[in-house]
Every structure is written in C-alpha cells, then in structure tokens.
C-alpha cells in the first residue's frame, strides 16, 4: 500500500492532506482510491493527532507502530513545505 500526497490545504494548526492510495497484491496494482487526513498540531508546531476525515480515531495511536512513524515523519515534513 502506498500513500501519495495529492493536495495540501488549510493552515496551522490544522493541515488537510488528500492522498492517492494504491493497493498492491504480489507487486501488482489492485486498487486506487483517495483518502483525506487532518493533521493537527499544537502551538509548538508538534503533531498531536492525525485522523481520517469523518472519523475520530487518532491514527498516531491506533495504527501499527511502523505506520504511526510514517505519519509522524510526514507530519514533520509538512511543516517544511
């Protein structure tokens, strides 16, 4: 599964990112769709939560550790754009 950012809107403390999501099985593309996530930062510009638009689950707490790290790293990179 790969996430490619397609658009970034909003302004701090909340940035909204639309991702193109590609799913693969045996290295073959099987599905493509979009997901929108809201990245919420505190006043020190540190990421506090990330959730899929329309849902309340904070993926920084609910996803597997590797996925959490990927979202945290992307959240840091967003601040440098």
mmCIF file with all atom_site columns, N, CA and C in Angstrom:
data_model
loop_
_atom_site.group_PDB
_atom_site.id
_atom_site.type_symbol
_atom_site.label_atom_id
_atom_site.label_alt_id
_atom_site.label_comp_id
_atom_site.label_asym_id
_atom_site.label_entity_id
_atom_site.label_seq_id
_atom_site.pdbx_PDB_ins_code
_atom_site.Cartn_x
_atom_site.Cartn_y
_atom_site.Cartn_z
_atom_site.occupancy
_atom_site.B_iso_or_equiv
_atom_site.pdbx_formal_charge
_atom_site.auth_seq_id
_atom_site.auth_comp_id
_atom_site.auth_asym_id
_atom_site.auth_atom_id
_atom_site.pdbx_PDB_model_num
ATOM 1   N N  . UNK A 1 1  ? 0.848   -1.158 0.000  1.00 0.00 ? 1  UNK A N  1
ATOM 2   C CA . UNK A 1 1  ? 0.000   0.000  0.000  1.00 0.00 ? 1  UNK A CA 1
ATOM 3   C C  . UNK A 1 1  ? 0.900   1.229  0.000  1.00 0.00 ? 1  UNK A C  1
ATOM 4   N N  . UNK A 1 2  ? 0.621   2.169  -0.889 1.00 0.00 ? 2  UNK A N  1
ATOM 5   C CA . UNK A 1 2  ? 1.390   3.407  -0.905 1.00 0.00 ? 2  UNK A CA 1
ATOM 6   C C  . UNK A 1 2  ? 0.444   4.599  -0.824 1.00 0.00 ? 2  UNK A C  1
ATOM 7   N N  . UNK A 1 3  ? 0.906   5.627  -0.129 1.00 0.00 ? 3  UNK A N  1
ATOM 8   C CA . UNK A 1 3  ? 0.165   6.880  0.008  1.00 0.00 ? 3  UNK A CA 1
ATOM 9   C C  . UNK A 1 3  ? 0.967   7.974  -0.678 1.00 0.00 ? 3  UNK A C  1
ATOM 10  N N  . UNK A 1 4  ? 0.348   8.664  -1.629 1.00 0.00 ? 4  UNK A N  1
ATOM 11  C CA . UNK A 1 4  ? 0.998   9.764  -2.325 1.00 0.00 ? 4  UNK A CA 1
ATOM 12  C C  . UNK A 1 4  ? 0.184   11.030 -2.090 1.00 0.00 ? 4  UNK A C  1
ATOM 13  N N  . UNK A 1 5  ? 0.779   12.067 -1.477 1.00 0.00 ? 5  UNK A N  1
ATOM 14  C CA . UNK A 1 5  ? 0.016   13.290 -1.250 1.00 0.00 ? 5  UNK A CA 1
ATOM 15  C C  . UNK A 1 5  ? -0.326  13.965 -2.579 1.00 0.00 ? 5  UNK A C  1
ATOM 16  N N  . UNK A 1 6  ? -1.593  14.326 -2.749 1.00 0.00 ? 6  UNK A N  1
ATOM 17  C CA . UNK A 1 6  ? -2.034  14.988 -3.979 1.00 0.00 ? 6  UNK A CA 1
ATOM 18  C C  . UNK A 1 6  ? -2.347  16.455 -3.760 1.00 0.00 ? 6  UNK A C  1
ATOM 19  N N  . UNK A 1 7  ? -2.864  16.803 -2.573 1.00 0.00 ? 7  UNK A N  1
ATOM 20  C CA . UNK A 1 7  ? -3.119  18.212 -2.279 1.00 0.00 ? 7  UNK A CA 1
ATOM 21  C C  . UNK A 1 7  ? -3.003  18.440 -0.780 1.00 0.00 ? 7  UNK A C  1
ATOM 22  N N  . UNK A 1 8  ? -2.557  19.648 -0.453 1.00 0.00 ? 8  UNK A N  1
ATOM 23  C CA . UNK A 1 8  ? -2.404  20.060 0.939  1.00 0.00 ? 8  UNK A CA 1
ATOM 24  C C  . UNK A 1 8  ? -3.093  21.404 1.079  1.00 0.00 ? 8  UNK A C  1
ATOM 25  N N  . UNK A 1 9  ? -4.070  21.474 1.995  1.00 0.00 ? 9  UNK A N  1
ATOM 26  C CA . UNK A 1 9  ? -4.792  22.712 2.214  1.00 0.00 ? 9  UNK A CA 1
ATOM 27  C C  . UNK A 1 9  ? -4.836  23.013 3.706  1.00 0.00 ? 9  UNK A C  1
ATOM 28  N N  . UNK A 1 10 ? -5.430  24.138 4.046  1.00 0.00 ? 10 UNK A N  1
ATOM 29  C CA . UNK A 1 10 ? -5.535  24.544 5.434  1.00 0.00 ? 10 UNK A CA 1
ATOM 30  C C  . UNK A 1 10 ? -4.325  25.334 5.855  1.00 0.00 ? 10 UNK A C  1
ATOM 31  N N  . UNK A 1 11 ? -4.332  25.718 7.118  1.00 0.00 ? 11 UNK A N  1
ATOM 32  C CA . UNK A 1 11 ? -3.183  26.401 7.701  1.00 0.00 ? 11 UNK A CA 1
ATOM 33  C C  . UNK A 1 11 ? -3.081  25.985 9.152  1.00 0.00 ? 11 UNK A C  1
ATOM 34  N N  . UNK A 1 12 ? -1.891  26.122 9.690  1.00 0.00 ? 12 UNK A N  1
ATOM 35  C CA . UNK A 1 12 ? -1.680  25.696 11.070 1.00 0.00 ? 12 UNK A CA 1
ATOM 36  C C  . UNK A 1 12 ? -2.700  26.358 11.976 1.00 0.00 ? 12 UNK A C  1
ATOM 37  N N  . UNK A 1 13 ? -3.265  25.623 12.910 1.00 0.00 ? 13 UNK A N  1
ATOM 38  C CA . UNK A 1 13 ? -2.786  24.355 13.446 1.00 0.00 ? 13 UNK A CA 1
ATOM 39  C C  . UNK A 1 13 ? -3.330  23.109 12.754 1.00 0.00 ? 13 UNK A C  1
ATOM 40  N N  . UNK A 1 14 ? -4.160  23.240 11.701 1.00 0.00 ? 14 UNK A N  1
ATOM 41  C CA . UNK A 1 14 ? -4.725  22.057 11.043 1.00 0.00 ? 14 UNK A CA 1
ATOM 42  C C  . UNK A 1 14 ? -4.410  22.100 9.550  1.00 0.00 ? 14 UNK A C  1
ATOM 43  N N  . UNK A 1 15 ? -3.721  21.069 9.080  1.00 0.00 ? 15 UNK A N  1
ATOM 44  C CA . UNK A 1 15 ? -3.450  20.912 7.656  1.00 0.00 ? 15 UNK A CA 1
ATOM 45  C C  . UNK A 1 15 ? -4.224  19.698 7.158  1.00 0.00 ? 15 UNK A C  1
ATOM 46  N N  . UNK A 1 16 ? -4.803  19.826 5.979  1.00 0.00 ? 16 UNK A N  1
ATOM 47  C CA . UNK A 1 16 ? -5.616  18.753 5.401  1.00 0.00 ? 16 UNK A CA 1
ATOM 48  C C  . UNK A 1 16 ? -4.898  18.231 4.165  1.00 0.00 ? 16 UNK A C  1
ATOM 49  N N  . UNK A 1 17 ? -4.687  16.924 4.136  1.00 0.00 ? 17 UNK A N  1
ATOM 50  C CA . UNK A 1 17 ? -3.933  16.305 3.035  1.00 0.00 ? 17 UNK A CA 1
ATOM 51  C C  . UNK A 1 17 ? -4.801  15.250 2.369  1.00 0.00 ? 17 UNK A C  1
ATOM 52  N N  . UNK A 1 18 ? -4.914  15.375 1.040  1.00 0.00 ? 18 UNK A N  1
ATOM 53  C CA . UNK A 1 18 ? -5.590  14.335 0.263  1.00 0.00 ? 18 UNK A CA 1
ATOM 54  C C  . UNK A 1 18 ? -4.515  13.435 -0.325 1.00 0.00 ? 18 UNK A C  1
ATOM 55  N N  . UNK A 1 19 ? -4.632  12.144 -0.036 1.00 0.00 ? 19 UNK A N  1
ATOM 56  C CA . UNK A 1 19 ? -3.682  11.148 -0.526 1.00 0.00 ? 19 UNK A CA 1
ATOM 57  C C  . UNK A 1 19 ? -4.317  10.289 -1.607 1.00 0.00 ? 19 UNK A C  1
ATOM 58  N N  . UNK A 1 20 ? -3.522  9.929  -2.590 1.00 0.00 ? 20 UNK A N  1
ATOM 59  C CA . UNK A 1 20 ? -3.890  8.858  -3.521 1.00 0.00 ? 20 UNK A CA 1
ATOM 60  C C  . UNK A 1 20 ? -3.327  7.586  -2.909 1.00 0.00 ? 20 UNK A C  1
ATOM 61  N N  . UNK A 1 21 ? -4.192  6.613  -2.699 1.00 0.00 ? 21 UNK A N  1
ATOM 62  C CA . UNK A 1 21 ? -3.794  5.351  -2.081 1.00 0.00 ? 21 UNK A CA 1
ATOM 63  C C  . UNK A 1 21 ? -3.797  4.260  -3.139 1.00 0.00 ? 21 UNK A C  1
ATOM 64  N N  . UNK A 1 22 ? -2.686  3.556  -3.242 1.00 0.00 ? 22 UNK A N  1
ATOM 65  C CA . UNK A 1 22 ? -2.583  2.453  -4.197 1.00 0.00 ? 22 UNK A CA 1
ATOM 66  C C  . UNK A 1 22 ? -2.354  1.166  -3.423 1.00 0.00 ? 22 UNK A C  1
ATOM 67  N N  . UNK A 1 23 ? -3.177  0.165  -3.717 1.00 0.00 ? 23 UNK A N  1
ATOM 68  C CA . UNK A 1 23 ? -3.048  -1.141 -3.066 1.00 0.00 ? 23 UNK A CA 1
ATOM 69  C C  . UNK A 1 23 ? -2.449  -2.124 -4.061 1.00 0.00 ? 23 UNK A C  1
ATOM 70  N N  . UNK A 1 24 ? -1.543  -2.953 -3.547 1.00 0.00 ? 24 UNK A N  1
ATOM 71  C CA . UNK A 1 24 ? -0.849  -3.922 -4.382 1.00 0.00 ? 24 UNK A CA 1
ATOM 72  C C  . UNK A 1 24 ? -0.990  -5.323 -3.790 1.00 0.00 ? 24 UNK A C  1
ATOM 73  N N  . UNK A 1 25 ? -1.088  -6.308 -4.669 1.00 0.00 ? 25 UNK A N  1
ATOM 74  C CA . UNK A 1 25 ? -1.028  -7.711 -4.285 1.00 0.00 ? 25 UNK A CA 1
ATOM 75  C C  . UNK A 1 25 ? 0.006   -8.359 -5.196 1.00 0.00 ? 25 UNK A C  1
ATOM 76  N N  . UNK A 1 26 ? 1.006   -8.988 -4.587 1.00 0.00 ? 26 UNK A N  1
ATOM 77  C CA . UNK A 1 26 ? 2.104   -9.584 -5.357 1.00 0.00 ? 26 UNK A CA 1
ATOM 78  C C  . UNK A 1 26 ? 2.703   -8.581 -6.337 1.00 0.00 ? 26 UNK A C  1
ATOM 79  N N  . UNK A 1 27 ? 2.930   -7.363 -5.830 1.00 0.00 ? 27 UNK A N  1
ATOM 80  C CA . UNK A 1 27 ? 3.536   -6.270 -6.597 1.00 0.00 ? 27 UNK A CA 1
ATOM 81  C C  . UNK A 1 27 ? 2.697   -5.814 -7.788 1.00 0.00 ? 27 UNK A C  1
ATOM 82  N N  . UNK A 1 28 ? 1.443   -6.194 -7.847 1.00 0.00 ? 28 UNK A N  1
ATOM 83  C CA . UNK A 1 28 ? 0.544   -5.767 -8.920 1.00 0.00 ? 28 UNK A CA 1
ATOM 84  C C  . UNK A 1 28 ? -0.516  -4.837 -8.339 1.00 0.00 ? 28 UNK A C  1
ATOM 85  N N  . UNK A 1 29 ? -0.702  -3.689 -8.989 1.00 0.00 ? 29 UNK A N  1
ATOM 86  C CA . UNK A 1 29 ? -1.694  -2.717 -8.540 1.00 0.00 ? 29 UNK A CA 1
ATOM 87  C C  . UNK A 1 29 ? -3.085  -3.326 -8.642 1.00 0.00 ? 29 UNK A C  1
ATOM 88  N N  . UNK A 1 30 ? -3.812  -3.317 -7.502 1.00 0.00 ? 30 UNK A N  1
ATOM 89  C CA . UNK A 1 30 ? -5.150  -3.919 -7.483 1.00 0.00 ? 30 UNK A CA 1
ATOM 90  C C  . UNK A 1 30 ? -6.256  -2.904 -7.244 1.00 0.00 ? 30 UNK A C  1
ATOM 91  N N  . UNK A 1 31 ? -5.918  -1.749 -6.646 1.00 0.00 ? 31 UNK A N  1
ATOM 92  C CA . UNK A 1 31 ? -6.950  -0.760 -6.363 1.00 0.00 ? 31 UNK A CA 1
ATOM 93  C C  . UNK A 1 31 ? -6.313  0.602  -6.141 1.00 0.00 ? 31 UNK A C  1
ATOM 94  N N  . UNK A 1 32 ? -7.034  1.655  -6.502 1.00 0.00 ? 32 UNK A N  1
ATOM 95  C CA . UNK A 1 32 ? -6.593  3.021  -6.278 1.00 0.00 ? 32 UNK A CA 1
ATOM 96  C C  . UNK A 1 32 ? -7.792  3.827  -5.790 1.00 0.00 ? 32 UNK A C  1
ATOM 97  N N  . UNK A 1 33 ? -7.587  4.620  -4.750 1.00 0.00 ? 33 UNK A N  1
ATOM 98  C CA . UNK A 1 33 ? -8.652  5.470  -4.224 1.00 0.00 ? 33 UNK A CA 1
ATOM 99  C C  . UNK A 1 33 ? -8.021  6.620  -3.447 1.00 0.00 ? 33 UNK A C  1
ATOM 100 N N  . UNK A 1 34 ? -8.831  7.584  -3.013 1.00 0.00 ? 34 UNK A N  1
ATOM 101 C CA . UNK A 1 34 ? -8.352  8.738  -2.257 1.00 0.00 ? 34 UNK A CA 1
ATOM 102 C C  . UNK A 1 34 ? -8.789  8.651  -0.804 1.00 0.00 ? 34 UNK A C  1
ATOM 103 N N  . UNK A 1 35 ? -7.938  9.159  0.075  1.00 0.00 ? 35 UNK A N  1
ATOM 104 C CA . UNK A 1 35 ? -8.252  9.303  1.495  1.00 0.00 ? 35 UNK A CA 1
ATOM 105 C C  . UNK A 1 35 ? -7.798  10.698 1.914  1.00 0.00 ? 35 UNK A C  1
ATOM 106 N N  . UNK A 1 36 ? -8.566  11.344 2.775  1.00 0.00 ? 36 UNK A N  1
ATOM 107 C CA . UNK A 1 36 ? -8.233  12.681 3.266  1.00 0.00 ? 36 UNK A CA 1
ATOM 108 C C  . UNK A 1 36 ? -7.972  12.593 4.769  1.00 0.00 ? 36 UNK A C  1
ATOM 109 N N  . UNK A 1 37 ? -6.835  13.156 5.187  1.00 0.00 ? 37 UNK A N  1
ATOM 110 C CA . UNK A 1 37 ? -6.445  13.155 6.595  1.00 0.00 ? 37 UNK A CA 1
ATOM 111 C C  . UNK A 1 37 ? -6.253  14.578 7.090  1.00 0.00 ? 37 UNK A C  1
ATOM 112 N N  . UNK A 1 38 ? -6.618  14.794 8.349  1.00 0.00 ? 38 UNK A N  1
ATOM 113 C CA . UNK A 1 38 ? -6.393  16.074 9.011  1.00 0.00 ? 38 UNK A CA 1
ATOM 114 C C  . UNK A 1 38 ? -5.239  15.914 9.991  1.00 0.00 ? 38 UNK A C  1
ATOM 115 N N  . UNK A 1 39 ? -4.230  16.757 9.835  1.00 0.00 ? 39 UNK A N  1
ATOM 116 C CA . UNK A 1 39 ? -3.057  16.766 10.697 1.00 0.00 ? 39 UNK A CA 1
ATOM 117 C C  . UNK A 1 39 ? -3.188  17.955 11.646 1.00 0.00 ? 39 UNK A C  1
ATOM 118 N N  . UNK A 1 40 ? -3.295  17.678 12.942 1.00 0.00 ? 40 UNK A N  1
ATOM 119 C CA . UNK A 1 40 ? -3.486  18.733 13.949 1.00 0.00 ? 40 UNK A CA 1
ATOM 120 C C  . UNK A 1 40 ? -2.216  18.906 14.775 1.00 0.00 ? 40 UNK A C  1
ATOM 121 N N  . UNK A 1 41 ? -1.760  20.156 14.849 1.00 0.00 ? 41 UNK A N  1
ATOM 122 C CA . UNK A 1 41 ? -0.525  20.499 15.560 1.00 0.00 ? 41 UNK A CA 1
ATOM 123 C C  . UNK A 1 41 ? -0.842  21.342 16.794 1.00 0.00 ? 41 UNK A C  1
ATOM 124 N N  . UNK A 1 42 ? 0.067   21.314 17.776 1.00 0.00 ? 42 UNK A N  1
ATOM 125 C CA . UNK A 1 42 ? -0.089  22.182 18.938 1.00 0.00 ? 42 UNK A CA 1
ATOM 126 C C  . UNK A 1 42 ? 0.587   23.524 18.662 1.00 0.00 ? 42 UNK A C  1
ATOM 127 N N  . UNK A 1 43 ? 0.587   24.411 19.653 1.00 0.00 ? 43 UNK A N  1
ATOM 128 C CA . UNK A 1 43 ? 1.147   25.755 19.457 1.00 0.00 ? 43 UNK A CA 1
ATOM 129 C C  . UNK A 1 43 ? 2.660   25.736 19.259 1.00 0.00 ? 43 UNK A C  1
ATOM 130 N N  . UNK A 1 44 ? 3.312   24.629 19.615 1.00 0.00 ? 44 UNK A N  1
ATOM 131 C CA . UNK A 1 44 ? 4.759   24.477 19.397 1.00 0.00 ? 44 UNK A CA 1
ATOM 132 C C  . UNK A 1 44 ? 5.067   23.803 18.065 1.00 0.00 ? 44 UNK A C  1
ATOM 133 N N  . UNK A 1 45 ? 4.039   23.652 17.234 1.00 0.00 ? 45 UNK A N  1
ATOM 134 C CA . UNK A 1 45 ? 4.148   23.023 15.913 1.00 0.00 ? 45 UNK A CA 1
ATOM 135 C C  . UNK A 1 45 ? 4.567   21.557 15.984 1.00 0.00 ? 45 UNK A C  1
ATOM 136 N N  . UNK A 1 46 ? 4.133   20.887 17.043 1.00 0.00 ? 46 UNK A N  1
ATOM 137 C CA . UNK A 1 46 ? 4.349   19.448 17.161 1.00 0.00 ? 46 UNK A CA 1
ATOM 138 C C  . UNK A 1 46 ? 3.033   18.754 16.850 1.00 0.00 ? 46 UNK A C  1
ATOM 139 N N  . UNK A 1 47 ? 3.117   17.649 16.114 1.00 0.00 ? 47 UNK A N  1
ATOM 140 C CA . UNK A 1 47 ? 1.910   16.922 15.731 1.00 0.00 ? 47 UNK A CA 1
ATOM 141 C C  . UNK A 1 47 ? 1.249   16.339 16.981 1.00 0.00 ? 47 UNK A C  1
ATOM 142 N N  . UNK A 1 48 ? -0.057  16.539 17.085 1.00 0.00 ? 48 UNK A N  1
ATOM 143 C CA . UNK A 1 48 ? -0.810  15.990 18.214 1.00 0.00 ? 48 UNK A CA 1
ATOM 144 C C  . UNK A 1 48 ? -1.699  14.843 17.784 1.00 0.00 ? 48 UNK A C  1
ATOM 145 N N  . UNK A 1 49 ? -2.338  15.005 16.630 1.00 0.00 ? 49 UNK A N  1
ATOM 146 C CA . UNK A 1 49 ? -3.184  13.913 16.152 1.00 0.00 ? 49 UNK A CA 1
ATOM 147 C C  . UNK A 1 49 ? -3.343  13.977 14.640 1.00 0.00 ? 49 UNK A C  1
ATOM 148 N N  . UNK A 1 50 ? -3.621  12.808 14.085 1.00 0.00 ? 50 UNK A N  1
ATOM 149 C CA . UNK A 1 50 ? -3.902  12.655 12.662 1.00 0.00 ? 50 UNK A CA 1
ATOM 150 C C  . UNK A 1 50 ? -5.117  11.754 12.568 1.00 0.00 ? 50 UNK A C  1
ATOM 151 N N  . UNK A 1 51 ? -6.133  12.220 11.871 1.00 0.00 ? 51 UNK A N  1
ATOM 152 C CA . UNK A 1 51 ? -7.293  11.352 11.697 1.00 0.00 ? 51 UNK A CA 1
ATOM 153 C C  . UNK A 1 51 ? -7.858  11.492 10.291 1.00 0.00 ? 51 UNK A C  1
ATOM 154 N N  . UNK A 1 52 ? -8.427  10.370 9.829  1.00 0.00 ? 52 UNK A N  1
ATOM 155 C CA . UNK A 1 52 ? -9.063  10.377 8.526  1.00 0.00 ? 52 UNK A CA 1
ATOM 156 C C  . UNK A 1 52 ? -10.297 11.257 8.635  1.00 0.00 ? 52 UNK A C  1
ATOM 157 N N  . UNK A 1 53 ? -10.496 12.092 7.630  1.00 0.00 ? 53 UNK A N  1
ATOM 158 C CA . UNK A 1 53 ? -11.636 12.994 7.645  1.00 0.00 ? 53 UNK A CA 1
ATOM 159 C C  . UNK A 1 53 ? -12.929 12.206 7.805  1.00 0.00 ? 53 UNK A C  1
ATOM 160 N N  . UNK A 1 54 ? -13.770 12.654 8.744  1.00 0.00 ? 54 UNK A N  1
ATOM 161 C CA . UNK A 1 54 ? -15.025 11.979 9.009  1.00 0.00 ? 54 UNK A CA 1
ATOM 162 C C  . UNK A 1 54 ? -14.944 10.921 10.088 1.00 0.00 ? 54 UNK A C  1
ATOM 163 N N  . UNK A 1 55 ? -13.730 10.654 10.595 1.00 0.00 ? 55 UNK A N  1
ATOM 164 C CA . UNK A 1 55 ? -13.542 9.663  11.658 1.00 0.00 ? 55 UNK A CA 1
ATOM 165 C C  . UNK A 1 55 ? -12.846 10.335 12.827 1.00 0.00 ? 55 UNK A C  1
ATOM 166 N N  . UNK A 1 56 ? -12.995 9.757  14.006 1.00 0.00 ? 56 UNK A N  1
ATOM 167 C CA . UNK A 1 56 ? -12.401 10.343 15.209 1.00 0.00 ? 56 UNK A CA 1
ATOM 168 C C  . UNK A 1 56 ? -11.134 9.652  15.674 1.00 0.00 ? 56 UNK A C  1
ATOM 169 N N  . UNK A 1 57 ? -10.819 8.486  15.121 1.00 0.00 ? 57 UNK A N  1
ATOM 170 C CA . UNK A 1 57 ? -9.655  7.729  15.578 1.00 0.00 ? 57 UNK A CA 1
ATOM 171 C C  . UNK A 1 57 ? -8.358  8.459  15.234 1.00 0.00 ? 57 UNK A C  1
ATOM 172 N N  . UNK A 1 58 ? -7.506  8.637  16.227 1.00 0.00 ? 58 UNK A N  1
ATOM 173 C CA . UNK A 1 58 ? -6.189  9.229  16.026 1.00 0.00 ? 58 UNK A CA 1
ATOM 174 C C  . UNK A 1 58 ? -5.253  8.124  15.546 1.00 0.00 ? 58 UNK A C  1
ATOM 175 N N  . UNK A 1 59 ? -4.847  8.179  14.273 1.00 0.00 ? 59 UNK A N  1
ATOM 176 C CA . UNK A 1 59 ? -4.019  7.107  13.721 1.00 0.00 ? 59 UNK A CA 1
ATOM 177 C C  . UNK A 1 59 ? -2.659  7.028  14.391 1.00 0.00 ? 59 UNK A C  1
ATOM 178 N N  . UNK A 1 60 ? -2.255  8.106  15.082 1.00 0.00 ? 60 UNK A N  1
ATOM 179 C CA . UNK A 1 60 ? -0.986  8.073  15.811 1.00 0.00 ? 60 UNK A CA 1
ATOM 180 C C  . UNK A 1 60 ? -1.062  7.174  17.034 1.00 0.00 ? 60 UNK A C  1
ATOM 181 N N  . UNK A 1 61 ? -2.269  6.717  17.362 1.00 0.00 ? 61 UNK A N  1
ATOM 182 C CA . UNK A 1 61 ? -2.451  5.796  18.487 1.00 0.00 ? 61 UNK A CA 1
ATOM 183 C C  . UNK A 1 61 ? -3.030  4.458  18.057 1.00 0.00 ? 61 UNK A C  1
ATOM 184 N N  . UNK A 1 62 ? -3.723  4.417  16.921 1.00 0.00 ? 62 UNK A N  1
ATOM 185 C CA . UNK A 1 62 ? -4.450  3.195  16.562 1.00 0.00 ? 62 UNK A CA 1
ATOM 186 C C  . UNK A 1 62 ? -3.777  2.335  15.507 1.00 0.00 ? 62 UNK A C  1
ATOM 187 N N  . UNK A 1 63 ? -2.912  2.923  14.687 1.00 0.00 ? 63 UNK A N  1
ATOM 188 C CA . UNK A 1 63 ? -2.259  2.124  13.639 1.00 0.00 ? 63 UNK A CA 1
ATOM 189 C C  . UNK A 1 63 ? -1.059  1.363  14.195 1.00 0.00 ? 63 UNK A C  1
ATOM 190 N N  . UNK A 1 64 ? -0.546  0.455  13.394 1.00 0.00 ? 64 UNK A N  1
ATOM 191 C CA . UNK A 1 64 ? 0.653   -0.292 13.757 1.00 0.00 ? 64 UNK A CA 1
ATOM 192 C C  . UNK A 1 64 ? 1.823   0.699  13.923 1.00 0.00 ? 64 UNK A C  1
ATOM 193 N N  . UNK A 1 65 ? 2.813   0.370  14.757 1.00 0.00 ? 65 UNK A N  1
ATOM 194 C CA . UNK A 1 65 ? 3.920   1.302  15.037 1.00 0.00 ? 65 UNK A CA 1
ATOM 195 C C  . UNK A 1 65 ? 4.632   1.837  13.788 1.00 0.00 ? 65 UNK A C  1
ATOM 196 N N  . UNK A 1 66 ? 4.876   1.004  12.789 1.00 0.00 ? 66 UNK A N  1
ATOM 197 C CA . UNK A 1 66 ? 5.549   1.499  11.576 1.00 0.00 ? 66 UNK A CA 1
ATOM 198 C C  . UNK A 1 66 ? 4.713   2.537  10.855 1.00 0.00 ? 66 UNK A C  1
ATOM 199 N N  . UNK A 1 67 ? 3.414   2.326  10.784 1.00 0.00 ? 67 UNK A N  1
ATOM 200 C CA . UNK A 1 67 ? 2.520   3.284  10.137 1.00 0.00 ? 67 UNK A CA 1
ATOM 201 C C  . UNK A 1 67 ? 2.467   4.581  10.946 1.00 0.00 ? 67 UNK A C  1
ATOM 202 N N  . UNK A 1 68 ? 2.468   4.464  12.277 1.00 0.00 ? 68 UNK A N  1
ATOM 203 C CA . UNK A 1 68 ? 2.480   5.655  13.129 1.00 0.00 ? 68 UNK A CA 1
ATOM 204 C C  . UNK A 1 68 ? 3.734   6.483  12.854 1.00 0.00 ? 68 UNK A C  1
ATOM 205 N N  . UNK A 1 69 ? 4.881   5.813  12.762 1.00 0.00 ? 69 UNK A N  1
ATOM 206 C CA . UNK A 1 69 ? 6.136   6.520  12.488 1.00 0.00 ? 69 UNK A CA 1
ATOM 207 C C  . UNK A 1 69 ? 6.092   7.211  11.129 1.00 0.00 ? 69 UNK A C  1
ATOM 208 N N  . UNK A 1 70 ? 5.515   6.548  10.139 1.00 0.00 ? 70 UNK A N  1
ATOM 209 C CA . UNK A 1 70 ? 5.420   7.155  8.801  1.00 0.00 ? 70 UNK A CA 1
ATOM 210 C C  . UNK A 1 70 ? 4.564   8.411  8.823  1.00 0.00 ? 70 UNK A C  1
ATOM 211 N N  . UNK A 1 71 ? 3.440   8.362  9.527  1.00 0.00 ? 71 UNK A N  1
ATOM 212 C CA . UNK A 1 71 ? 2.579   9.547  9.621  1.00 0.00 ? 71 UNK A CA 1
ATOM 213 C C  . UNK A 1 71 ? 3.276   10.662 10.400 1.00 0.00 ? 71 UNK A C  1
ATOM 214 N N  . UNK A 1 72 ? 4.009   10.316 11.472 1.00 0.00 ? 72 UNK A N  1
ATOM 215 C CA . UNK A 1 72 ? 4.742   11.340 12.231 1.00 0.00 ? 72 UNK A CA 1
ATOM 216 C C  . UNK A 1 72 ? 5.825   11.994 11.372 1.00 0.00 ? 72 UNK A C  1
ATOM 217 N N  . UNK A 1 73 ? 6.550   11.194 10.621 1.00 0.00 ? 73 UNK A N  1
ATOM 218 C CA . UNK A 1 73 ? 7.600   11.731 9.754  1.00 0.00 ? 73 UNK A CA 1
ATOM 219 C C  . UNK A 1 73 ? 6.993   12.644 8.685  1.00 0.00 ? 73 UNK A C  1
ATOM 220 N N  . UNK A 1 74 ? 5.890   12.200 8.080  1.00 0.00 ? 74 UNK A N  1
ATOM 221 C CA . UNK A 1 74 ? 5.239   13.028 7.073  1.00 0.00 ? 74 UNK A CA 1
ATOM 222 C C  . UNK A 1 74 ? 4.740   14.335 7.698  1.00 0.00 ? 74 UNK A C  1
ATOM 223 N N  . UNK A 1 75 ? 4.212   14.273 8.921  1.00 0.00 ? 75 UNK A N  1
ATOM 224 C CA . UNK A 1 75 ? 3.719   15.467 9.617  1.00 0.00 ? 75 UNK A CA 1
ATOM 225 C C  . UNK A 1 75 ? 4.859   16.481 9.808  1.00 0.00 ? 75 UNK A C  1
ATOM 226 N N  . UNK A 1 76 ? 6.057   16.006 10.127 1.00 0.00 ? 76 UNK A N  1
ATOM 227 C CA . UNK A 1 76 ? 7.212   16.902 10.261 1.00 0.00 ? 76 UNK A CA 1
ATOM 228 C C  . UNK A 1 76 ? 7.573   17.523 8.913  1.00 0.00 ? 76 UNK A C  1
ATOM 229 N N  . UNK A 1 77 ? 7.539   16.713 7.854  1.00 0.00 ? 77 UNK A N  1
ATOM 230 C CA . UNK A 1 77 ? 7.878   17.201 6.519  1.00 0.00 ? 77 UNK A CA 1
ATOM 231 C C  . UNK A 1 77 ? 6.859   18.241 6.033  1.00 0.00 ? 77 UNK A C  1
ATOM 232 N N  . UNK A 1 78 ? 5.608   18.096 6.451  1.00 0.00 ? 78 UNK A N  1
ATOM 233 C CA . UNK A 1 78 ? 4.573   19.059 6.051  1.00 0.00 ? 78 UNK A CA 1
ATOM 234 C C  . UNK A 1 78 ? 4.932   20.475 6.498  1.00 0.00 ? 78 UNK A C  1
ATOM 235 N N  . UNK A 1 79 ? 5.546   20.590 7.651  1.00 0.00 ? 79 UNK A N  1
ATOM 236 C CA . UNK A 1 79 ? 5.895   21.911 8.189  1.00 0.00 ? 79 UNK A CA 1
ATOM 237 C C  . UNK A 1 79 ? 6.970   22.593 7.352  1.00 0.00 ? 79 UNK A C  1
ATOM 238 N N  . UNK A 1 80 ? 7.736   21.837 6.596  1.00 0.00 ? 80 UNK A N  1
ATOM 239 C CA . UNK A 1 80 ? 8.820   22.397 5.778  1.00 0.00 ? 80 UNK A CA 1
ATOM 240 C C  . UNK A 1 80 ? 8.405   22.691 4.340  1.00 0.00 ? 80 UNK A C  1
ATOM 241 N N  . UNK A 1 81 ? 7.134   22.514 4.022  1.00 0.00 ? 81 UNK A N  1
ATOM 242 C CA . UNK A 1 81 ? 6.677   22.765 2.645  1.00 0.00 ? 81 UNK A CA 1
ATOM 243 C C  . UNK A 1 81 ? 6.279   24.191 2.451  1.00 0.00 ? 81 UNK A C  1
#
